[in-house]
Coordinates of C-alpha atoms and ligand atoms in Angstrom, one line a residue:
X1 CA 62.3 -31.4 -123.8
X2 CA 62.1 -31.1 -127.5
X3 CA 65.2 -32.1 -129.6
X4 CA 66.8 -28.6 -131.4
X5 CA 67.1 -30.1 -135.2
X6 CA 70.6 -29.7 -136.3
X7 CA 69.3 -29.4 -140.2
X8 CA 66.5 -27.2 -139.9
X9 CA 63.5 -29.5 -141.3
X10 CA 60.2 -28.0 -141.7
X11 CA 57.7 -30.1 -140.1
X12 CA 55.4 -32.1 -142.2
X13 CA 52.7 -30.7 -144.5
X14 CA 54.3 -27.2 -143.6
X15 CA 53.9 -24.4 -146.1
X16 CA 57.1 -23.3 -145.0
X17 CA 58.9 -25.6 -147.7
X18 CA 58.5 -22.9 -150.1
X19 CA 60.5 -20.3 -150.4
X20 CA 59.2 -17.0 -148.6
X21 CA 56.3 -18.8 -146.8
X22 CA 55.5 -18.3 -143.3
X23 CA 55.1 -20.8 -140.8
X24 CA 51.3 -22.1 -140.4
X25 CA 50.1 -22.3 -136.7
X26 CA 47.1 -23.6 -137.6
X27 CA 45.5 -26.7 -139.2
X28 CA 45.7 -30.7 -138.3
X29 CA 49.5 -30.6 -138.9
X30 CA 50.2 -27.6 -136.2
X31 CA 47.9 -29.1 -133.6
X32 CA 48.9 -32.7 -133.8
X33 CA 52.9 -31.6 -132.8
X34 CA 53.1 -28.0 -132.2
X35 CA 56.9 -28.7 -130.5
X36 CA 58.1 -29.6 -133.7
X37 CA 56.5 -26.2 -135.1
X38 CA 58.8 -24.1 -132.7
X39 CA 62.0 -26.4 -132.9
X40 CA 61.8 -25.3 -136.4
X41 CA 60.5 -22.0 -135.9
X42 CA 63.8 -21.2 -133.9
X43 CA 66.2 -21.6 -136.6
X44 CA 65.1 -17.8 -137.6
X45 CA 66.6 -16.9 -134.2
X46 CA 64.3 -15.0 -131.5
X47 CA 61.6 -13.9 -133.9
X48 CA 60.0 -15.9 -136.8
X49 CA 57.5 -15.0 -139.1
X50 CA 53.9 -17.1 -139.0
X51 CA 50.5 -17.2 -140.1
X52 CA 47.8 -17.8 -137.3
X53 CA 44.9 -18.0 -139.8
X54 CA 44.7 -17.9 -143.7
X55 CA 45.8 -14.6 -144.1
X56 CA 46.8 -13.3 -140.8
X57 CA 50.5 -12.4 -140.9
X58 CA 52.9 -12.3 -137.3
X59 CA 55.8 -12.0 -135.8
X60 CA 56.5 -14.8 -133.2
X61 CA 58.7 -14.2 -130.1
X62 CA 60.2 -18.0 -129.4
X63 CA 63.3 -16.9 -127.3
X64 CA 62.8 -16.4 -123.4
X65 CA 65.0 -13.8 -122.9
X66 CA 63.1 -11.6 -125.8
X67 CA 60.1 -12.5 -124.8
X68 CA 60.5 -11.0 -121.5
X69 CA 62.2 -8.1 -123.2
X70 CA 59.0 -7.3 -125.6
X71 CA 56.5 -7.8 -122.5
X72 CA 58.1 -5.5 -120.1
X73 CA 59.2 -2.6 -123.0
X74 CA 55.8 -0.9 -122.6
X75 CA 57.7 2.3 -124.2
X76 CA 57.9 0.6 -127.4
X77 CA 55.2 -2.0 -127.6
X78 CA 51.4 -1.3 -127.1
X79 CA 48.6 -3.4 -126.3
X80 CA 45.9 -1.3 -128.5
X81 CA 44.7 -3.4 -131.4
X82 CA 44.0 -0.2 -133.4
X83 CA 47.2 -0.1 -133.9
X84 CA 46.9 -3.2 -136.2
X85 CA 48.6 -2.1 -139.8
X86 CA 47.1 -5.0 -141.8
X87 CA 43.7 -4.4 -139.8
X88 CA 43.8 -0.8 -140.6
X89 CA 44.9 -1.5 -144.3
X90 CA 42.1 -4.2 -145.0
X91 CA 44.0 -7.2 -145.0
X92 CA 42.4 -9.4 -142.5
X93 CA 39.3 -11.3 -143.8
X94 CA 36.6 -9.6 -141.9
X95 CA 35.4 -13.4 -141.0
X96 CA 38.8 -14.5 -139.6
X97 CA 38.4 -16.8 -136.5
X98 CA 40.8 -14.7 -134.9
X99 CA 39.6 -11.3 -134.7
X100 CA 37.4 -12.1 -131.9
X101 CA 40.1 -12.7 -130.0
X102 CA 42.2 -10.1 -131.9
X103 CA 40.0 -6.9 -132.1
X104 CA 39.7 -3.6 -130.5
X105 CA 37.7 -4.1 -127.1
X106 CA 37.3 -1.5 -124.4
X107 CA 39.0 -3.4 -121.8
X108 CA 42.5 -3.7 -120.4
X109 CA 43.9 -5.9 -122.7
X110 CA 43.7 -3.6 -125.0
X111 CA 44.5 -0.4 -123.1
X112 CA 48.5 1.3 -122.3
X113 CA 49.5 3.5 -120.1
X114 CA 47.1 5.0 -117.4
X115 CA 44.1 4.2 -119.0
X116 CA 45.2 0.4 -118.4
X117 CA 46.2 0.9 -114.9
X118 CA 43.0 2.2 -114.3
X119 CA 41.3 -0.6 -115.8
X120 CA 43.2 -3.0 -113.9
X121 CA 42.6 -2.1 -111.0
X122 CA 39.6 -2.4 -111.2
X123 CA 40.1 -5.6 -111.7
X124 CA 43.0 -6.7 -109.2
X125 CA 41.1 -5.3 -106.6
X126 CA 37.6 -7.1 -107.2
X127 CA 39.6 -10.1 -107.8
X128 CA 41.4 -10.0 -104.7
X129 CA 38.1 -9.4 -103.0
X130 CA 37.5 -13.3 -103.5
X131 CA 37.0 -15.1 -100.3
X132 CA 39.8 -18.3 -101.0
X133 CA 37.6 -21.0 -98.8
X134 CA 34.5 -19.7 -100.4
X135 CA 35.9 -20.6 -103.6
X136 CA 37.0 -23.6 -102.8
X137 CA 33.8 -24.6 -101.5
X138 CA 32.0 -23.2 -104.7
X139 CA 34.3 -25.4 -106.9
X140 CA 33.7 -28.5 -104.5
X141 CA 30.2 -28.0 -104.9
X142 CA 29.9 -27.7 -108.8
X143 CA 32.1 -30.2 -109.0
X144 CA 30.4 -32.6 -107.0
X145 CA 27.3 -31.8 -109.3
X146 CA 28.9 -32.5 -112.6
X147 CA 30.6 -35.4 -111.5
X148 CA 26.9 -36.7 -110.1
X149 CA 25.9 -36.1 -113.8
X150 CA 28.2 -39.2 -115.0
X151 CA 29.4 -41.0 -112.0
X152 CA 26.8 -44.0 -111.9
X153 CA 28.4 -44.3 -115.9
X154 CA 31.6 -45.5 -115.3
X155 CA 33.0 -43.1 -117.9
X156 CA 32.9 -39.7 -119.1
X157 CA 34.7 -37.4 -121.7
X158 CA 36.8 -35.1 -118.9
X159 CA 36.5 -32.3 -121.3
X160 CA 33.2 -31.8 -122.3
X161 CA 31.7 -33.4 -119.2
X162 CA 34.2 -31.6 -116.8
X163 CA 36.4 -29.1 -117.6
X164 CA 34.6 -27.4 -120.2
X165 CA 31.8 -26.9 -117.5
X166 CA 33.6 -26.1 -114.1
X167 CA 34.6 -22.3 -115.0
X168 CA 31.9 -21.2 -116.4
X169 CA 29.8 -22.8 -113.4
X170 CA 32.2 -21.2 -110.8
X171 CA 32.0 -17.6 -112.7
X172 CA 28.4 -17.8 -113.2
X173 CA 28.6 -17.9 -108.6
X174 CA 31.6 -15.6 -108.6
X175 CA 30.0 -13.0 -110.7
X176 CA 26.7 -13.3 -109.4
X177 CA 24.6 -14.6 -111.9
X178 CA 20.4 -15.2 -111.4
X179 CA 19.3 -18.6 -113.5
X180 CA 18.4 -16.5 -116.8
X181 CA 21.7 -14.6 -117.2
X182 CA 23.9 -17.8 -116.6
X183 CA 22.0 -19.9 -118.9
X184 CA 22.8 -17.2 -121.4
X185 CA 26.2 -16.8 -120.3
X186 CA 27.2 -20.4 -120.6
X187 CA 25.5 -20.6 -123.9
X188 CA 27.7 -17.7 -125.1
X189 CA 31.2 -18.5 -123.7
X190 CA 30.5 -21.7 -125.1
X191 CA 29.5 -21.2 -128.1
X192 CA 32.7 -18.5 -129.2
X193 CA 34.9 -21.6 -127.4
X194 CA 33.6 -24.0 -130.1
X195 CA 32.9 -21.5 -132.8
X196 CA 30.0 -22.8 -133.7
X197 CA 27.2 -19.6 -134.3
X198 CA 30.1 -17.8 -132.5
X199 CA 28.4 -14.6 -133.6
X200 CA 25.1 -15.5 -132.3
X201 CA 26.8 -16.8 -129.4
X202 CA 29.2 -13.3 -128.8
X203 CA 25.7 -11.6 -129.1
X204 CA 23.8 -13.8 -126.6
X205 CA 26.8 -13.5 -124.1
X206 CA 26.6 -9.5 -124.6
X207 CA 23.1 -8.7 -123.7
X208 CA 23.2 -11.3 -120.5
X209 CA 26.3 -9.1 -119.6
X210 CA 24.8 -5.9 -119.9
X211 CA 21.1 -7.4 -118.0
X212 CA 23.9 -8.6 -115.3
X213 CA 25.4 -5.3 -115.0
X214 CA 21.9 -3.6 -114.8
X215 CA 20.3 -5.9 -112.2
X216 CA 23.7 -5.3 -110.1
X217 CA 23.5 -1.4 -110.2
X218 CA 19.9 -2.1 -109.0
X219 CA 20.5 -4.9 -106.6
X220 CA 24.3 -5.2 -105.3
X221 CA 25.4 -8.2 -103.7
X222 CA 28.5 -9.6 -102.8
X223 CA 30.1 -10.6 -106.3
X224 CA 32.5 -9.9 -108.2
X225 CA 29.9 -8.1 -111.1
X226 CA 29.1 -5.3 -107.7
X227 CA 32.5 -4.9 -106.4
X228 CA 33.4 -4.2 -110.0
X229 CA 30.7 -1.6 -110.2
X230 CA 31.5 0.0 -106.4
X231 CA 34.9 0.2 -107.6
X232 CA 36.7 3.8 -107.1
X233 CA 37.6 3.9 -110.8
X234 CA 34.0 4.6 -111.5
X235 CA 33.8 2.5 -114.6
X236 CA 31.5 3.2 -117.3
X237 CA 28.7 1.0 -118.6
X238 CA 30.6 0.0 -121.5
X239 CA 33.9 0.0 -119.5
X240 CA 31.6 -2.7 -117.2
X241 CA 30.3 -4.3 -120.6
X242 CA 33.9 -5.1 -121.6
X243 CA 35.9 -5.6 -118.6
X244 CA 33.0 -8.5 -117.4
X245 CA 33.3 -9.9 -120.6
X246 CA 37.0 -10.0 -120.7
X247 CA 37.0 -11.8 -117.2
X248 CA 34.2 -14.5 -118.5
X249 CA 36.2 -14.8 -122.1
X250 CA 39.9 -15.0 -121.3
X251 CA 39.3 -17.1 -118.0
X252 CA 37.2 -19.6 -119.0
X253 CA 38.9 -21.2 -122.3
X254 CA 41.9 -20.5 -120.2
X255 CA 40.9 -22.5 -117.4
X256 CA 39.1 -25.4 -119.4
X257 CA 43.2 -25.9 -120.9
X258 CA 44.7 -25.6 -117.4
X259 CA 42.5 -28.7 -116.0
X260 CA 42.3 -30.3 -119.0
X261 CA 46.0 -30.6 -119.7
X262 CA 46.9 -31.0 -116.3
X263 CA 44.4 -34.0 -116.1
X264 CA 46.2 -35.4 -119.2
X265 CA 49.2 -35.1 -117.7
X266 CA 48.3 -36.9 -114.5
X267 CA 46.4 -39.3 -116.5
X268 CA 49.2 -40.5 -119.5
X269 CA 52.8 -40.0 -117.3
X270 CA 52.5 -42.1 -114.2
X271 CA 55.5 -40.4 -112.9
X272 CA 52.7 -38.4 -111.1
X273 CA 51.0 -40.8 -109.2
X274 CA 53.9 -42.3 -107.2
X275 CA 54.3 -38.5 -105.7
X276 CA 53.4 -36.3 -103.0
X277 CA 51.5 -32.8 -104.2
X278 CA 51.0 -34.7 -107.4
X279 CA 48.7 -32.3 -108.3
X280 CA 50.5 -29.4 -107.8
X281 CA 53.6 -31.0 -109.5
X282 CA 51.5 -32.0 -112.9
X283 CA 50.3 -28.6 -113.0
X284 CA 53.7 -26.4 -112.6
X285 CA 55.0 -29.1 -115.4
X286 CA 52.0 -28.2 -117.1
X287 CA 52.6 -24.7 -117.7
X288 CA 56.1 -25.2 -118.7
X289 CA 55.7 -27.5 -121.0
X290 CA 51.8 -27.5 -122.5
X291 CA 50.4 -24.1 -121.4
X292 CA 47.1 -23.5 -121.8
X293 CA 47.8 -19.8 -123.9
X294 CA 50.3 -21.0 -126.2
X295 CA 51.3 -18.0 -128.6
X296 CA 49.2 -14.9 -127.4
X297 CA 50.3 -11.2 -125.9
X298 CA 49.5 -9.2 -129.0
X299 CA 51.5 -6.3 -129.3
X300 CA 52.2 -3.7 -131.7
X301 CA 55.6 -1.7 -132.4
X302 CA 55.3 2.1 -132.1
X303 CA 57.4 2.7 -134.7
X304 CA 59.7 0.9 -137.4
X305 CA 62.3 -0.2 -135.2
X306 CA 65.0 -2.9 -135.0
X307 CA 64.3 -5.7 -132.2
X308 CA 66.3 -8.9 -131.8
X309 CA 67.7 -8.7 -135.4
X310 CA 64.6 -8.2 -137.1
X311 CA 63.0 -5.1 -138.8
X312 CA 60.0 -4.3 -137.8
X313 CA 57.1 -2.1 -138.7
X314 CA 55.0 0.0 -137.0
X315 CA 51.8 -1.3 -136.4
X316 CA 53.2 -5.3 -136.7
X317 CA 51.1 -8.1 -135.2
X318 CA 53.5 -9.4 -132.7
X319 CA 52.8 -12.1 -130.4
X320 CA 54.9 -14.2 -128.0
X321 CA 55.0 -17.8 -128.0
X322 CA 54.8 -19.0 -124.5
X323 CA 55.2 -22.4 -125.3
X324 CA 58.2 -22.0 -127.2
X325 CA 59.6 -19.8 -125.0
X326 CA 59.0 -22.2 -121.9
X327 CA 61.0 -25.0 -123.8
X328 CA 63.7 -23.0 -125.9
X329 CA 66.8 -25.7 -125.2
X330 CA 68.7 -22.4 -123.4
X331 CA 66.1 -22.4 -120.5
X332 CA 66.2 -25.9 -119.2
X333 CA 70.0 -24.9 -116.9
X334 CA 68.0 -22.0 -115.3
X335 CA 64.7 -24.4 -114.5
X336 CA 66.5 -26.7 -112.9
X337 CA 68.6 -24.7 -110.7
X338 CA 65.0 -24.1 -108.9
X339 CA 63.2 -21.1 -110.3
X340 CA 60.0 -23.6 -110.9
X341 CA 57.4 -21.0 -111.7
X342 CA 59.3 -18.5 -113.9
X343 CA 57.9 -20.6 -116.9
X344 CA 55.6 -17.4 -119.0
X345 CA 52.4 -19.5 -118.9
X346 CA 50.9 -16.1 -117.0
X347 CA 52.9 -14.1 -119.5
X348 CA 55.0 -11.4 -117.4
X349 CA 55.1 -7.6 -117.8
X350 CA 52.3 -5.0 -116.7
X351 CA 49.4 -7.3 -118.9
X352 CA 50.3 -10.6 -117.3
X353 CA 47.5 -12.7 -115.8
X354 CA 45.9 -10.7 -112.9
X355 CA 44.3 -14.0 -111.7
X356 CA 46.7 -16.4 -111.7
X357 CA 46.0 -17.6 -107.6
X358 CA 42.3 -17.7 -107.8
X359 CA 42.6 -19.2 -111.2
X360 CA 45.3 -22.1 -110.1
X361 CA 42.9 -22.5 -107.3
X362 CA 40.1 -23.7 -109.2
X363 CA 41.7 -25.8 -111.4
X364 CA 43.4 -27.4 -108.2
X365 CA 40.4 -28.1 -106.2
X366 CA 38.5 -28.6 -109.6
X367 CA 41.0 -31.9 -110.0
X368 CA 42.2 -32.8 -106.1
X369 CA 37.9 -33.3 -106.0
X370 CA 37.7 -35.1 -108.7
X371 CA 40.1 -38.1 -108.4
X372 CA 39.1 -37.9 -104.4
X373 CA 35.4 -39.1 -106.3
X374 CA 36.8 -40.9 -108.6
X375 CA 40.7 -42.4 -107.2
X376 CA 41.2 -45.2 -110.1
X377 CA 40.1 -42.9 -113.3
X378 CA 42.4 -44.0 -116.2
X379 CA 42.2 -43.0 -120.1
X380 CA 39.6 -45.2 -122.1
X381 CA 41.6 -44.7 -125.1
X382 CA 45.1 -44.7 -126.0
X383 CA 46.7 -41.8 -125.5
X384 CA 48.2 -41.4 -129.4
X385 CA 44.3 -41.5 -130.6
X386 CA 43.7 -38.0 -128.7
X387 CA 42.9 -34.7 -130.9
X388 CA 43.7 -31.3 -129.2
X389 CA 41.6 -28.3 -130.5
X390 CA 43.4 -26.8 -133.8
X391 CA 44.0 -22.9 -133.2
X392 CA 47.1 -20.6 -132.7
X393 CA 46.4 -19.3 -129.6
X394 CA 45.3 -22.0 -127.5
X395 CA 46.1 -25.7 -126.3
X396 CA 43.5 -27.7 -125.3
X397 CA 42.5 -31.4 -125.7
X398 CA 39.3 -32.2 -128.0
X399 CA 37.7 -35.1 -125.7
X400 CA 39.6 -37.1 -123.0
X401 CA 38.0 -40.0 -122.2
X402 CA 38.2 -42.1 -119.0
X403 CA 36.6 -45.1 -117.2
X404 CA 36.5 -45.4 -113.4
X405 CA 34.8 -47.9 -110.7
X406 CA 31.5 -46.3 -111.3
X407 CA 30.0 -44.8 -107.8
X408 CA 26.8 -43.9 -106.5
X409 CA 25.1 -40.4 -107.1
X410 CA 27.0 -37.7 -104.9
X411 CA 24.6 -36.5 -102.8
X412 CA 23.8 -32.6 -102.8
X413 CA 25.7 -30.7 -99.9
X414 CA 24.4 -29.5 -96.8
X415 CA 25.5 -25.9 -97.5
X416 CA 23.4 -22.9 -99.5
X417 CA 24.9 -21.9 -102.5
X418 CA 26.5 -18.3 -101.9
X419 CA 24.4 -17.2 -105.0
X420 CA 20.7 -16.8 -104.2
X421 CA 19.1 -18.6 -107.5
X422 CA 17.2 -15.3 -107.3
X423 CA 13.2 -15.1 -108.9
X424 CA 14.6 -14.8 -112.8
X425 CA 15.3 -11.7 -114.6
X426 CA 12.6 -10.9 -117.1
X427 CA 13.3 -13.3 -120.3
X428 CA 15.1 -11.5 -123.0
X429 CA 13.0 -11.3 -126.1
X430 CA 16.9 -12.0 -128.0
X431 CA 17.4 -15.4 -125.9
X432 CA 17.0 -18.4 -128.2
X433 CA 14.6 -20.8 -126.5
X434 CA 17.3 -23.5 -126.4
X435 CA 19.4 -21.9 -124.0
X436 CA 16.9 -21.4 -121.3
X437 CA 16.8 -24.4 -118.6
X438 CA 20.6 -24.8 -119.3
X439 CA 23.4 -25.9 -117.3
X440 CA 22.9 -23.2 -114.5
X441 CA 19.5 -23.6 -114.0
X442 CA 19.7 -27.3 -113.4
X443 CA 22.5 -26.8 -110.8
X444 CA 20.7 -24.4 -109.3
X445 CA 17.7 -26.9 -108.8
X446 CA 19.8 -29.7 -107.9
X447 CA 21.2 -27.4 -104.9
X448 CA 17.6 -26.2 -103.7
X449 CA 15.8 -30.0 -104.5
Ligands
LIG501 C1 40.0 -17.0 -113.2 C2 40.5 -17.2 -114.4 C3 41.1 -16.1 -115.2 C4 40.8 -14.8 -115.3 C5 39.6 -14.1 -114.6 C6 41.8 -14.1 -116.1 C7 41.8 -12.8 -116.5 C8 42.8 -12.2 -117.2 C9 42.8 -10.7 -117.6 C10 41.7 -9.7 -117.2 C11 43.9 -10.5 -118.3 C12 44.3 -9.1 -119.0 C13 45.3 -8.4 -118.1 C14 45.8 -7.1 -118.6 O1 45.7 -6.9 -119.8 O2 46.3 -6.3 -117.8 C15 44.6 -11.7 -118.4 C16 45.8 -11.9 -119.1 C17 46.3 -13.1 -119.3 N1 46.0 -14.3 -118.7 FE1 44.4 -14.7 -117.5 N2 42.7 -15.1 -116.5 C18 42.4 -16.3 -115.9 C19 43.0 -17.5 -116.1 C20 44.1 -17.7 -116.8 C21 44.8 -18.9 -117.0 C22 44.3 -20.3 -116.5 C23 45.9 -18.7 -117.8 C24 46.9 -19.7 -118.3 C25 47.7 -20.3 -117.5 C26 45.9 -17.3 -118.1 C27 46.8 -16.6 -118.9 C28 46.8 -15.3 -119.2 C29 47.8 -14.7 -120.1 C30 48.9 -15.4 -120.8 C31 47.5 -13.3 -120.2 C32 48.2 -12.2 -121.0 C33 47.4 -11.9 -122.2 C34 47.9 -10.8 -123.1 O3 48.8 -10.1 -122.7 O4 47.3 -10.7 -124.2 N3 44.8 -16.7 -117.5 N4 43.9 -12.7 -117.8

């Protein structure tokens, strides 16, 4: 647990030593400690006011109690970003690394009332349509094949080799994708992760989503991309375009955080490894204490109001800070009287996380496989030398490194894959050449050789 200053002392480097400033959340600073960001963020009380990118103004919800009071007060808080004030008024740089994240979409992130129920359905009921031991064996599988991609090594970056990989694998089967459209798909995602040519990459990941959602309406299968499309909402194209989209997006960078902090957990607090359901154990700790959406929920008040002592405006940039909120000093009585999974990792309220069990799944089998492979993995560096991933809305580590006992190549499993690596889609005349034979394709060959 972090220590509540008594003094309030604005952490190092920290713009907010001049008078008026707002509180930075991003930068080398922010992402080296961001615990000492909210133990001096909550000094304003429940709210504070930050900056999430040069020039991107918002309220931040650090207090559990409001938190839960802003996410369930669907009355006076709404998910539609065109209700933005200083996006409306031209304030935010029209290059802004967030507004990718932060923009209007046609999905239900961005949708109130019945049009988001509708939407959401949509999705809870394809998701739920997910075979659990399926899945399981889908993640075993990929993640025997990226772990025979480094095994005879010895060592491996866990991130770039592992966890950045396993979602968008596993989607690329859940979803139904032929060799083409995954290539494209994991060049996309990946590319807006790293926000390198995240245009490009937005654009790549756009037109593989819409050739998905064509060659499904022509060719069902059993997929979440069909079940989606069969659904009794009767979703549009561009309903399809954004709710698909939505899933890949917000899941995978997600995910990558939930196995990759949970691995550093397990890896740099050997608390862990003297337990039963170590796994398990690292994980819920996880969530409390480094979750993988740290300061997210964008909402925006209907109308200039007063909330928690603060006045707001409509149209506001709010957002809630999950981490801070999972670690406020007041909470730590009601987590240890037992309630060990009312931490707000999933946020709460009608937009919280409609995945949550397939997506702990994953991450689960993703790691329980892993050190089964590889049982004496240990950190190659030492732990103070790591970097985690600058950014307001996201923790996640830059690179861990590890060494094991290196082993011999896994062999590829007896089963078919439950996705027919089906005679390719015409080649899109947009696809860069460098994306096709990608990640996909080789698994897919590796599973047929
Ligand atoms: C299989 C992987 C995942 C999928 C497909 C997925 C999908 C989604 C979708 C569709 C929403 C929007 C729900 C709505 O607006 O009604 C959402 C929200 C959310 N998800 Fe997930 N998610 C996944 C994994 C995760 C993980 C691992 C975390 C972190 C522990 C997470 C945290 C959240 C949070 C905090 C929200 C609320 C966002 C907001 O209100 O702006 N998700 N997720």
């Amino acid at each position: 647990m972090d220590a509540q200053p008594t003094a309030p002392v604005p952490p190092p480097g920290c713009p907010a030593h001049q008078p008026g400033g707002r509180v930075p959340l991003y930068g080398p600073e922010y992402a080296a400690d961001p615990q000492a960001y909210y133990a001096y963020l909550r000094h304003y009380g429940p709210t504070a006011p930050v900056e999430i990118a040069p020039g991107v103004d918002a309220t931040l919800v650090t207090d559990y109690a409001t938190a839960l009071q802003l996410l369930q007060d669907s009355g006076s808080f709404r998910k539609d970003a065109r209700r933005w004030r200083d996006f409306n008024e031209g304030r935010i740089p029209a290059d802004s690394p967030v507004l990718p994240v932060l923009a209007y979409r046609h999905n239900c992130m961005c949708a109130d009332g019945a049009e988001h129920l509708r939407l959401r359905q949509s999705i809870t009921d394809s998701m739920m349509r997910i075979d659990p031991m399926r899945l399981s064996q889908s993640v075993e599988r990929i993640s025997d094949f990226l772990i025979s991609q480094f095994g005879e090594r010895g060592s491996a970056d866990l991130i770039g080799s592992y966890a950045k990989q396993l979602p968008l694998f596993v989607f690329n089967e859940l979803f139904g994708c032929t060799a083409d459209i995954g290539d494209r798909v994991f060049f996309g995602i990946t590319g807006m992760f790293d926000g390198v040519n995240a245009e490009k990459a937005s654009e790549v990941l756009f037109q593989a989503v819409g050739e998905l959602i064509a060659l499904k309406r022509r060719k069902p299968g059993e997929d979440v991309t069909s079940w989606l499309l069969k659904h009794h909402t009767g979703l549009s194209d561009d309903e399809m375009l954004h709710q698909v989209s939505l899933l890949l997006g917000a899941g995978a960078e997600a995910l990558v955080n939930l196995i990759g902090n949970t691995l550093h957990r397990l890896l740099t607090d050997h608390r862990y490894a003297h337990e039963g359901g170590l796994i398990d154990e690292a994980m819920d700790d996880t969530l409390w204490e480094n979750p993988p959406m740290t300061n997210f929920a964008a909402h925006y008040p209907v109308s200039d109001m007063e909330f928690a002592g603060q006045k707001l405006t409509a149209g506001d940039l709010m957002l809630v800070s999950f981490a801070g909120a999972n670690t406020g000093p007041a909470l730590s009585a009601a987590r240890k009287a037992g309630s060990n999974r009312a931490h707000l990792a999933w946020s709460a309220g009608p937009h919280a996380c409609p995945s949550k069990e397939p997506a702990r799944q994953i991450a689960v089998s993703a790691i329980e496989n892993l050190l089964n492979r590889l049982p004496d993995v240990e950190l190659s560096v030492p732990e103070k030398s790591l970097a985690w991933r600058p950014g307001a809305f996201s923790r996640g580590l830059a690179t861990l490194p590890a060494r094991f006992t290196p082993i011999k190549p896994v062999s590829r499993p007896s089963r078919r894959p439950t996705t027919t690596p089906a005679a390719p889609a015409p080649q899109s005349a947009a696809a860069p050449r460098s994306e096709q034979g990608g990640g996909w394709s080789k698994f897919l060959n590796w599973l047929t050789k």
